[in-house]
PDB file of C-alpha atoms and ligand atoms in Angstrom:
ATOM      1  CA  UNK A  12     243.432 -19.343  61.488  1.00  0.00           C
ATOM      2  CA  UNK A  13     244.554 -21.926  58.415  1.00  0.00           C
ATOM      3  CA  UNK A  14     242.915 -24.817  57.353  1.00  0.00           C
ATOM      4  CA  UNK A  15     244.755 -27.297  55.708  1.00  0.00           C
ATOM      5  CA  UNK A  16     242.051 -30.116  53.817  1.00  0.00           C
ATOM      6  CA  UNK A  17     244.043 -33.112  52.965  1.00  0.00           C
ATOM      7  CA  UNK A  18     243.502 -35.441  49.851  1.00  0.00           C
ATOM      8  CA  UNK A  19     244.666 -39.024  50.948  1.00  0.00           C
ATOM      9  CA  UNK A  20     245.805 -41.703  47.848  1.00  0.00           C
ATOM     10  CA  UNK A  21     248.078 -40.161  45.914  1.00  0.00           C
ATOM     11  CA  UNK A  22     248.652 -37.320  48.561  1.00  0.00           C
ATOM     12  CA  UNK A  23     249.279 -38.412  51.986  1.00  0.00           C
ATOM     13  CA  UNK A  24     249.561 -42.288  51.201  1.00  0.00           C
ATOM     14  CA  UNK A  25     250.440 -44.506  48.019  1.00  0.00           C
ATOM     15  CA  UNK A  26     247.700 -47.590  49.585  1.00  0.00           C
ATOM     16  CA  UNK A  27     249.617 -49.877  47.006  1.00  0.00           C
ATOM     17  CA  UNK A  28     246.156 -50.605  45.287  1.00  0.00           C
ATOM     18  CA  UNK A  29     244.600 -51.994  48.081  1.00  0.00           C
ATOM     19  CA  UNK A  30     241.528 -49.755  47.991  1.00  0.00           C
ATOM     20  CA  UNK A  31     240.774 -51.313  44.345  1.00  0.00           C
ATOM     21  CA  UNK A  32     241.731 -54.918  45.597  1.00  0.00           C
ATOM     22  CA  UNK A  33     238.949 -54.647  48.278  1.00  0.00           C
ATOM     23  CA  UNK A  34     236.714 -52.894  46.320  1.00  0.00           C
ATOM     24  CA  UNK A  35     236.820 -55.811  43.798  1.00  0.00           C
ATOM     25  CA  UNK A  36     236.967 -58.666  46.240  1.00  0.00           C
ATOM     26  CA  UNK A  37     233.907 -56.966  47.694  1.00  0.00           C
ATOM     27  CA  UNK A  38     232.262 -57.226  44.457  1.00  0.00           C
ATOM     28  CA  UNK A  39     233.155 -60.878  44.082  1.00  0.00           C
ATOM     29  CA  UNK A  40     232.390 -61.900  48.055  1.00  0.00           C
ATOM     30  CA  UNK A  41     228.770 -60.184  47.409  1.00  0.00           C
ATOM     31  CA  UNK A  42     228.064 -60.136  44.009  1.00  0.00           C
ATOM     32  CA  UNK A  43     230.063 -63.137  42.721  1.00  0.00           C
ATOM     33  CA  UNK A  44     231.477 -60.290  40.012  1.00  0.00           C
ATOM     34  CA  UNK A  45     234.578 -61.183  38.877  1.00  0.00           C
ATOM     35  CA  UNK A  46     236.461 -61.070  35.615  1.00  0.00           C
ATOM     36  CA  UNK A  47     239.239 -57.673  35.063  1.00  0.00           C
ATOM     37  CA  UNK A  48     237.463 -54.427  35.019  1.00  0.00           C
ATOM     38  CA  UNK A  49     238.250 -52.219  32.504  1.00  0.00           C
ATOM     39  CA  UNK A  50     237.258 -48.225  31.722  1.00  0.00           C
ATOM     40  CA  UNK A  51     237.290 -46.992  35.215  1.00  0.00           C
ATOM     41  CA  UNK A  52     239.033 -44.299  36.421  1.00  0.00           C
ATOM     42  CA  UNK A  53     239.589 -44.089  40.221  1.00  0.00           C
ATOM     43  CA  UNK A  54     242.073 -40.930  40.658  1.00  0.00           C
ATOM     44  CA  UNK A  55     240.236 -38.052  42.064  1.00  0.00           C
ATOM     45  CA  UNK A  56     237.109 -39.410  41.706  1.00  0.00           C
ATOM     46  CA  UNK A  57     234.537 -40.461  44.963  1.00  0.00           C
ATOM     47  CA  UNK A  58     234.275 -44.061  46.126  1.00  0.00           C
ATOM     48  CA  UNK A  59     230.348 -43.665  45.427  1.00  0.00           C
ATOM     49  CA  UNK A  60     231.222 -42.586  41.770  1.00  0.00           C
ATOM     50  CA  UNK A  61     233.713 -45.321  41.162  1.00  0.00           C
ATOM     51  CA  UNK A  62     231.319 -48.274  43.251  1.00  0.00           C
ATOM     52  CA  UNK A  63     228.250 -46.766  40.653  1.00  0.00           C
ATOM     53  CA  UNK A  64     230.655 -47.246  38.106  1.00  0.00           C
ATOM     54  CA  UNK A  65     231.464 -50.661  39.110  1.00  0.00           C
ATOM     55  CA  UNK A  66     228.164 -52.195  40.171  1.00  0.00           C
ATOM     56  CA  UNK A  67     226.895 -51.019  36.175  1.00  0.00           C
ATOM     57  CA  UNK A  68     230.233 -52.312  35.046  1.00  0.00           C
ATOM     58  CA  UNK A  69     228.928 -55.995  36.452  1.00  0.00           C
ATOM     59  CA  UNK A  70     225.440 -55.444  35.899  1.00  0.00           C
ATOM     60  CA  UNK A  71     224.426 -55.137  39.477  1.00  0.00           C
ATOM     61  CA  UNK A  72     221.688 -53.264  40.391  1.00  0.00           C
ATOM     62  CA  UNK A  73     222.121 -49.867  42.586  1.00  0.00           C
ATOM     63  CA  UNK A  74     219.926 -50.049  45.774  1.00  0.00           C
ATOM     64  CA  UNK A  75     219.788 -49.338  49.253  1.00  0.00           C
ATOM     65  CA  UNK A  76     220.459 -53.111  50.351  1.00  0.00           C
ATOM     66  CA  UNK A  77     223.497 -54.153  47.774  1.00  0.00           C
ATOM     67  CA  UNK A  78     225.314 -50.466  48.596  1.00  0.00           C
ATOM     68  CA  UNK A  79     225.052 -51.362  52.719  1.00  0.00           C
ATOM     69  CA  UNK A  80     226.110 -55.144  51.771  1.00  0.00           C
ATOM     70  CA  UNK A  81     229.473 -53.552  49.198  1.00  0.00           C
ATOM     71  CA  UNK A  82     230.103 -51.146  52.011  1.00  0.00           C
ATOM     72  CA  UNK A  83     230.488 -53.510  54.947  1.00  0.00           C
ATOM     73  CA  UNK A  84     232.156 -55.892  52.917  1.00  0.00           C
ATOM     74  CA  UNK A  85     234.325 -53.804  51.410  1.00  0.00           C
ATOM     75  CA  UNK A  86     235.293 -52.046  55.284  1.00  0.00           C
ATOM     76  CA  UNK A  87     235.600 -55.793  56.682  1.00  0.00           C
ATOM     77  CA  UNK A  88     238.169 -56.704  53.696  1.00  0.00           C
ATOM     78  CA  UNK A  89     239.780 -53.258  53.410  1.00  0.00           C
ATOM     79  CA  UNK A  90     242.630 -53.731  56.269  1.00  0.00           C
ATOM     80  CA  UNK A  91     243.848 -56.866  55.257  1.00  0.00           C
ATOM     81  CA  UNK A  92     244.558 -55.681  51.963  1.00  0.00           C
ATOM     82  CA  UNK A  93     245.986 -52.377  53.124  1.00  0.00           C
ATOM     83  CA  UNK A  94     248.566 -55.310  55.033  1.00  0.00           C
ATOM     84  CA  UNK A  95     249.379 -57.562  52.108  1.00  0.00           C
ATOM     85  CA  UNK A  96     249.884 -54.589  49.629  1.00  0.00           C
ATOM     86  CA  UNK A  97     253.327 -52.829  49.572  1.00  0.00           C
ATOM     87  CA  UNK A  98     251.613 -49.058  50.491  1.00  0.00           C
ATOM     88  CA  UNK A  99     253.470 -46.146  52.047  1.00  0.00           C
ATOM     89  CA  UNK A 100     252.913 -43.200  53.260  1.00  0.00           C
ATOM     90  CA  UNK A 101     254.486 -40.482  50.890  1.00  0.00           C
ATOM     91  CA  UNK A 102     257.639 -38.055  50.629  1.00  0.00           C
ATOM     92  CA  UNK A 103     257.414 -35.850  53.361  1.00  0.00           C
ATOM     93  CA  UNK A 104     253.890 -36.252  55.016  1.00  0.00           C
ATOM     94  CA  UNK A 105     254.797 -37.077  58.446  1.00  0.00           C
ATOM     95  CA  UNK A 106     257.378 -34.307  58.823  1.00  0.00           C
ATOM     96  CA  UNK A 107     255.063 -31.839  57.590  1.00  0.00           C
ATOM     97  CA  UNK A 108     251.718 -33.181  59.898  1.00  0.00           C
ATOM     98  CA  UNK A 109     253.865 -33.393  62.631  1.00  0.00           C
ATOM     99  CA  UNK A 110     255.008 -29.648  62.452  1.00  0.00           C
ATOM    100  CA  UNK A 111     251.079 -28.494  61.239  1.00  0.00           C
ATOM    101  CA  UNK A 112     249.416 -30.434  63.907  1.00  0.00           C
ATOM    102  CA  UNK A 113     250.606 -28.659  67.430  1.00  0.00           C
ATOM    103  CA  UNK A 114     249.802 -25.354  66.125  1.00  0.00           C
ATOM    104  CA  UNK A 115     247.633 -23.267  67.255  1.00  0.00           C
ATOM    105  CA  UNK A 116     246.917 -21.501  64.207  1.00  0.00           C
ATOM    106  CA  UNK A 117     246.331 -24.372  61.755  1.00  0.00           C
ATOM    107  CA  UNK A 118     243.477 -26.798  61.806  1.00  0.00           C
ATOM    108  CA  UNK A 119     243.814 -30.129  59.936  1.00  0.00           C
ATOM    109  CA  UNK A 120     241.284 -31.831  57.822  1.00  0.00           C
ATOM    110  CA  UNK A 121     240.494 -34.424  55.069  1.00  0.00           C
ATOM    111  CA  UNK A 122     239.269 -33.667  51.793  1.00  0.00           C
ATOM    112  CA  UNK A 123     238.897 -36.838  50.242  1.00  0.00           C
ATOM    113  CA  UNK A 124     236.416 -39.301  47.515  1.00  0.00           C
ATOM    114  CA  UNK A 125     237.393 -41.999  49.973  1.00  0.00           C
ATOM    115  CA  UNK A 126     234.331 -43.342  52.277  1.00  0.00           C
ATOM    116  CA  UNK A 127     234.559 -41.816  55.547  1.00  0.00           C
ATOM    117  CA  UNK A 128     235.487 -45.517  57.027  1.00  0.00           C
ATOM    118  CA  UNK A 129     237.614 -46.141  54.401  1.00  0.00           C
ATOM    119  CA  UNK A 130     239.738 -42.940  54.954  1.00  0.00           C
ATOM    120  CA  UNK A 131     239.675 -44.076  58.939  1.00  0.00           C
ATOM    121  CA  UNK A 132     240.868 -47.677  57.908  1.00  0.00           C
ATOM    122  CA  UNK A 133     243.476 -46.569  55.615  1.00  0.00           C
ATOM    123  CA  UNK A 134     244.773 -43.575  57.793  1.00  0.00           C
ATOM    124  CA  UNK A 135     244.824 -45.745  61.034  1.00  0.00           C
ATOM    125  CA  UNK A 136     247.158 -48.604  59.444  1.00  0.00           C
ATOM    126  CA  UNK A 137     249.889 -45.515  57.935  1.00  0.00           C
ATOM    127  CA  UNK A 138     249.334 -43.726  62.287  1.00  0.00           C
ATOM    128  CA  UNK A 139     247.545 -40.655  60.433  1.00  0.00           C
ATOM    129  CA  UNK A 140     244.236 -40.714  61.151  1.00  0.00           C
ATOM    130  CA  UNK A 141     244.581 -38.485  64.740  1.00  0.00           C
ATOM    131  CA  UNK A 142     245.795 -35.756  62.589  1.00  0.00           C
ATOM    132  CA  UNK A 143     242.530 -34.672  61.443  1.00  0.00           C
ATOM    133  CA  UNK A 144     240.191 -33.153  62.770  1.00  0.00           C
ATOM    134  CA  UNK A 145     237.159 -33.137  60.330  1.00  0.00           C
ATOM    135  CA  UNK A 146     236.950 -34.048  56.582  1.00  0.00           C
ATOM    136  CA  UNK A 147     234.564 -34.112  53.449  1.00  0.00           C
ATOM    137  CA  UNK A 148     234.426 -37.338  52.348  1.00  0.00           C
ATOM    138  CA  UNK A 149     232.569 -39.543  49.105  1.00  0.00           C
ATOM    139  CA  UNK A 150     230.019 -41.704  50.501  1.00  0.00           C
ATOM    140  CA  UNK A 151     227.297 -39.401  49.019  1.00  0.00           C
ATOM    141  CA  UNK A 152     228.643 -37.392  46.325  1.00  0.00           C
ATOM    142  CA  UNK A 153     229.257 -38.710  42.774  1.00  0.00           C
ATOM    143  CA  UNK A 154     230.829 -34.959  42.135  1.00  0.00           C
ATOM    144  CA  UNK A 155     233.635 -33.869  44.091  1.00  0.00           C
ATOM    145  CA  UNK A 156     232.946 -30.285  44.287  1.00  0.00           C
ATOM    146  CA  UNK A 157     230.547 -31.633  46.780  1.00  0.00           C
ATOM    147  CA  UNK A 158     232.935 -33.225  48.590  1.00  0.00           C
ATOM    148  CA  UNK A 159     234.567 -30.037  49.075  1.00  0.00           C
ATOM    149  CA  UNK A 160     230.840 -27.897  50.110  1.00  0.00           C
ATOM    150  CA  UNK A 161     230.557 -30.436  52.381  1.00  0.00           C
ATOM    151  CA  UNK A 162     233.920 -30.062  53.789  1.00  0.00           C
ATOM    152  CA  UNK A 163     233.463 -26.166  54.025  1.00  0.00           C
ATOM    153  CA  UNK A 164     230.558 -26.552  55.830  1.00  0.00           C
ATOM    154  CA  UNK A 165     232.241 -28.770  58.308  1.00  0.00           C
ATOM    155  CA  UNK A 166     234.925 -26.061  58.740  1.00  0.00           C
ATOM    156  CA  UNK A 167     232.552 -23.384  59.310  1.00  0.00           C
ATOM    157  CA  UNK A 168     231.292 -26.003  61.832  1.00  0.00           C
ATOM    158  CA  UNK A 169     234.250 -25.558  63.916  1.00  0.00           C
ATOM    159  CA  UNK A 170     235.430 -22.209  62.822  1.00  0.00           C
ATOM    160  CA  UNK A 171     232.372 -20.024  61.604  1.00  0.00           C
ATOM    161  CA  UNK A 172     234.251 -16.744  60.632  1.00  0.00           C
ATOM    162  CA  UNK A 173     236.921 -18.795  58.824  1.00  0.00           C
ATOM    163  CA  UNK A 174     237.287 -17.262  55.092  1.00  0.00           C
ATOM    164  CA  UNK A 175     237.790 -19.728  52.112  1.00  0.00           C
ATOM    165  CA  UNK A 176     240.897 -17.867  51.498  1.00  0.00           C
ATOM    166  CA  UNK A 177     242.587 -19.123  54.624  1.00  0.00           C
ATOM    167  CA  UNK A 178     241.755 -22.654  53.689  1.00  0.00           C
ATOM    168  CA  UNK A 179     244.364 -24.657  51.795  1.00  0.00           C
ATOM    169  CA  UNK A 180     243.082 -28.111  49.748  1.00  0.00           C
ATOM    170  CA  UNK A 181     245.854 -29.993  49.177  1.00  0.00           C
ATOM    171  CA  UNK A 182     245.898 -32.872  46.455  1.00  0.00           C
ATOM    172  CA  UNK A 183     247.324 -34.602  43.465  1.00  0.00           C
ATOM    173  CA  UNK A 184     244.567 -34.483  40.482  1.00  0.00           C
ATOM    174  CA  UNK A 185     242.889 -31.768  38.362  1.00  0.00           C
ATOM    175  CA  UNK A 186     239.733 -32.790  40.456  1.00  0.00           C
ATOM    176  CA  UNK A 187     241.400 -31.578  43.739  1.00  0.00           C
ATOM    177  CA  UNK A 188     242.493 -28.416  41.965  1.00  0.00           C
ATOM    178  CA  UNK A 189     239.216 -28.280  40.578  1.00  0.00           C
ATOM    179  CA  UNK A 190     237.057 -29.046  43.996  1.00  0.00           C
ATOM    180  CA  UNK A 191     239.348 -26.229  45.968  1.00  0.00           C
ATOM    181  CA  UNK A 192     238.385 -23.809  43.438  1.00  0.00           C
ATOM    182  CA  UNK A 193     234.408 -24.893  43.992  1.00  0.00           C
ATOM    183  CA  UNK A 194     234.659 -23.775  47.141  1.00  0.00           C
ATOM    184  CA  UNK A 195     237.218 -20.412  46.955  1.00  0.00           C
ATOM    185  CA  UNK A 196     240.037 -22.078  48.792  1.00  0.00           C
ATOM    186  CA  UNK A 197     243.570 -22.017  47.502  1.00  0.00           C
ATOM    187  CA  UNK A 198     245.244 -25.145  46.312  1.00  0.00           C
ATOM    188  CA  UNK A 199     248.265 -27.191  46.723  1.00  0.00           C
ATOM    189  CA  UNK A 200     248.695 -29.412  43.715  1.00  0.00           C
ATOM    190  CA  UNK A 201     251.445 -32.024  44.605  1.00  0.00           C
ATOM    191  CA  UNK A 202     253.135 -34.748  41.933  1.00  0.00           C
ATOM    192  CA  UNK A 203     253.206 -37.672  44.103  1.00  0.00           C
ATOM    193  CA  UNK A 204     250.196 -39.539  42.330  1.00  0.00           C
ATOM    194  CA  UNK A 205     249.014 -40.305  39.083  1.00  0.00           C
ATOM    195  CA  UNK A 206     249.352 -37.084  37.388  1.00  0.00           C
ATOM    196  CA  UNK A 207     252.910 -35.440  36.638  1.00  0.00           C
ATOM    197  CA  UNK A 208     253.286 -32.307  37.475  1.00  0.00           C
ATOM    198  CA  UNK A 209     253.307 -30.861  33.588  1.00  0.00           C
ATOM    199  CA  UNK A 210     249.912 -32.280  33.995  1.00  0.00           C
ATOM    200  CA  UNK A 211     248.674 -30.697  37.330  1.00  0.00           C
ATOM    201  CA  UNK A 212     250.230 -27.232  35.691  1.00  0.00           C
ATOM    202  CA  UNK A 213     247.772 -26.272  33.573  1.00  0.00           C
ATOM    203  CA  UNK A 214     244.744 -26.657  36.168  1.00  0.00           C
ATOM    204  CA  UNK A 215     246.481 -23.282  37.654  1.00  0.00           C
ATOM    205  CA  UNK A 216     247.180 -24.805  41.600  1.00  0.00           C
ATOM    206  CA  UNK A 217     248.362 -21.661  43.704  1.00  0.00           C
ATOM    207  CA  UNK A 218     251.308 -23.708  44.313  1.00  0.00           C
ATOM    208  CA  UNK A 219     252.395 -27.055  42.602  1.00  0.00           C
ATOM    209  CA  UNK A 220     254.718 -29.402  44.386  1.00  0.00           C
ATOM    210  CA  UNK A 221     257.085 -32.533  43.559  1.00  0.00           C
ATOM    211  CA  UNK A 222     256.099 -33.753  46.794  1.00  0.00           C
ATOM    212  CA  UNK A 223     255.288 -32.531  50.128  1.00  0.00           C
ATOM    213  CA  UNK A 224     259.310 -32.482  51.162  1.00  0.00           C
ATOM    214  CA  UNK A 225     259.076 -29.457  49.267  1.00  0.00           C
ATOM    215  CA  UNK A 226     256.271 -27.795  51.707  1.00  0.00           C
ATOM    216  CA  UNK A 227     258.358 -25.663  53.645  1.00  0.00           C
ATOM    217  CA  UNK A 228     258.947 -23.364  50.407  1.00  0.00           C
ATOM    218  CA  UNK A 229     255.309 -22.989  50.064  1.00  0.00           C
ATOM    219  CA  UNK A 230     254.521 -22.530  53.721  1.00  0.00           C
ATOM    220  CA  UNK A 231     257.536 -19.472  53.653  1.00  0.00           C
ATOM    221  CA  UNK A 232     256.130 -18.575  50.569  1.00  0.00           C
ATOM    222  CA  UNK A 233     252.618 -17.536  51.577  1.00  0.00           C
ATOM    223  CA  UNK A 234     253.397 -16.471  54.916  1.00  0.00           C
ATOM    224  CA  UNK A 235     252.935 -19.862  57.370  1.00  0.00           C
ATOM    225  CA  UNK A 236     256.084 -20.901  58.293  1.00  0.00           C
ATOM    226  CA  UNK A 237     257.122 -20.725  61.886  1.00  0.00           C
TER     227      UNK A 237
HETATM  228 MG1   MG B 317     244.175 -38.414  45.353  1.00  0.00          MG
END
């Protein structure tokens, strides 16, 4: 059995920004925090380590009842913006989950910073979301790495002899590289987000990609093409 645990911005979709739009508008709806926000980086990192990040940003303080009010808020404004923003799903995604998902040797999953409802939200407008199966997701985790032992442990969930070497974590930042690595899976480091792939090169992915078009050479490569 493979495991394949998918990244999702930058990897399977390009959400034209509108994760950051509703984040902000969130902030502004709840918070009245407005004004540009400078000094944050979002790629790779979890939705609970970039909201932290934010809420200090605008002086708002972290606790249980501002996180639940950001969260809902930021859920109920998240579709619209994934409709006004000009997102798509990237070069050679479909294809690739369409060939992955009927077999009967590979098991799909998310590996993601996104909340769990915002993955849902943004994989249900780009028709993903019944691709996977389980995920690891950032509503907890400031550090990715736990993203990915959480992920793990949902895979040995479903699959409990499964090996971290027959696990694949697929993404497009040194994080993803990184995370994979936490947990002894083998990683897919693909160009198709912010970092080139000159800079994805030196984090040492098993196998770096231009984009996921170019899966088939990897699948052949290491055995899983069929
Ligand atoms: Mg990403």
């Amino acid at each position: 059995m493979n495991v394949f645990l998918f990244d999702i911005d930058g990897t399977l979709i390009d959400a034209g920004g509108a994760g950051q739009e509703a984040m902000e508008a969130a902030l502004a709806h709840e918070f009245g925090a407005s004004g540009p926000v400078s000094g944050i980086h979002t790629a790779g990192r979890t939705d609970r380590a970039i909201a932290m990040d934010l809420f200090q940003f605008h002086g708002i303080d972290i606790n249980d009842e501002h996180w639940s009010r950001y969260q809902q808020t930021y859920f109920r404004l998240l579709p619209n913006s994934l409709k006004t923003r000009s997102g798509a799903v990237l070069p050679g995604v479909i294809s690739l989950l369409e060939r992955l998902s009927p077999r009967e040797d590979v098991r799909l999953g998310l590996l993601t910073g996104n909340f769990a409802e915002g993955a849902k939200l943004k994989l249900d407008h780009y028709g993903l979301f019944d691709h996977f199966e389980f995920g690891g997701f950032g509503d907890n985790h400031v550090d990715r790495d736990d993203v990915a032992r959480d992920a793990f442990r949902k895979v040995q969930g479903h699959l409990p002899a499964i090996q971290p070497d027959s696990i694949w974590v697929i993404g497009d930042t040194p994080s993803d590289i990184r995370c994979g690595r936490a947990i002894g899976a083998k990683v897919v480091a693909v160009a198709t987000g912010m970092f080139g792939a000159h800079e994805l090169e030196p984090h040492r992915p098993d196998v770096l990609l231009k984009d996921l078009r170019e899966a088939d050479a990897w699948l052949q490569a290491a055995g899983l093409r069929q």
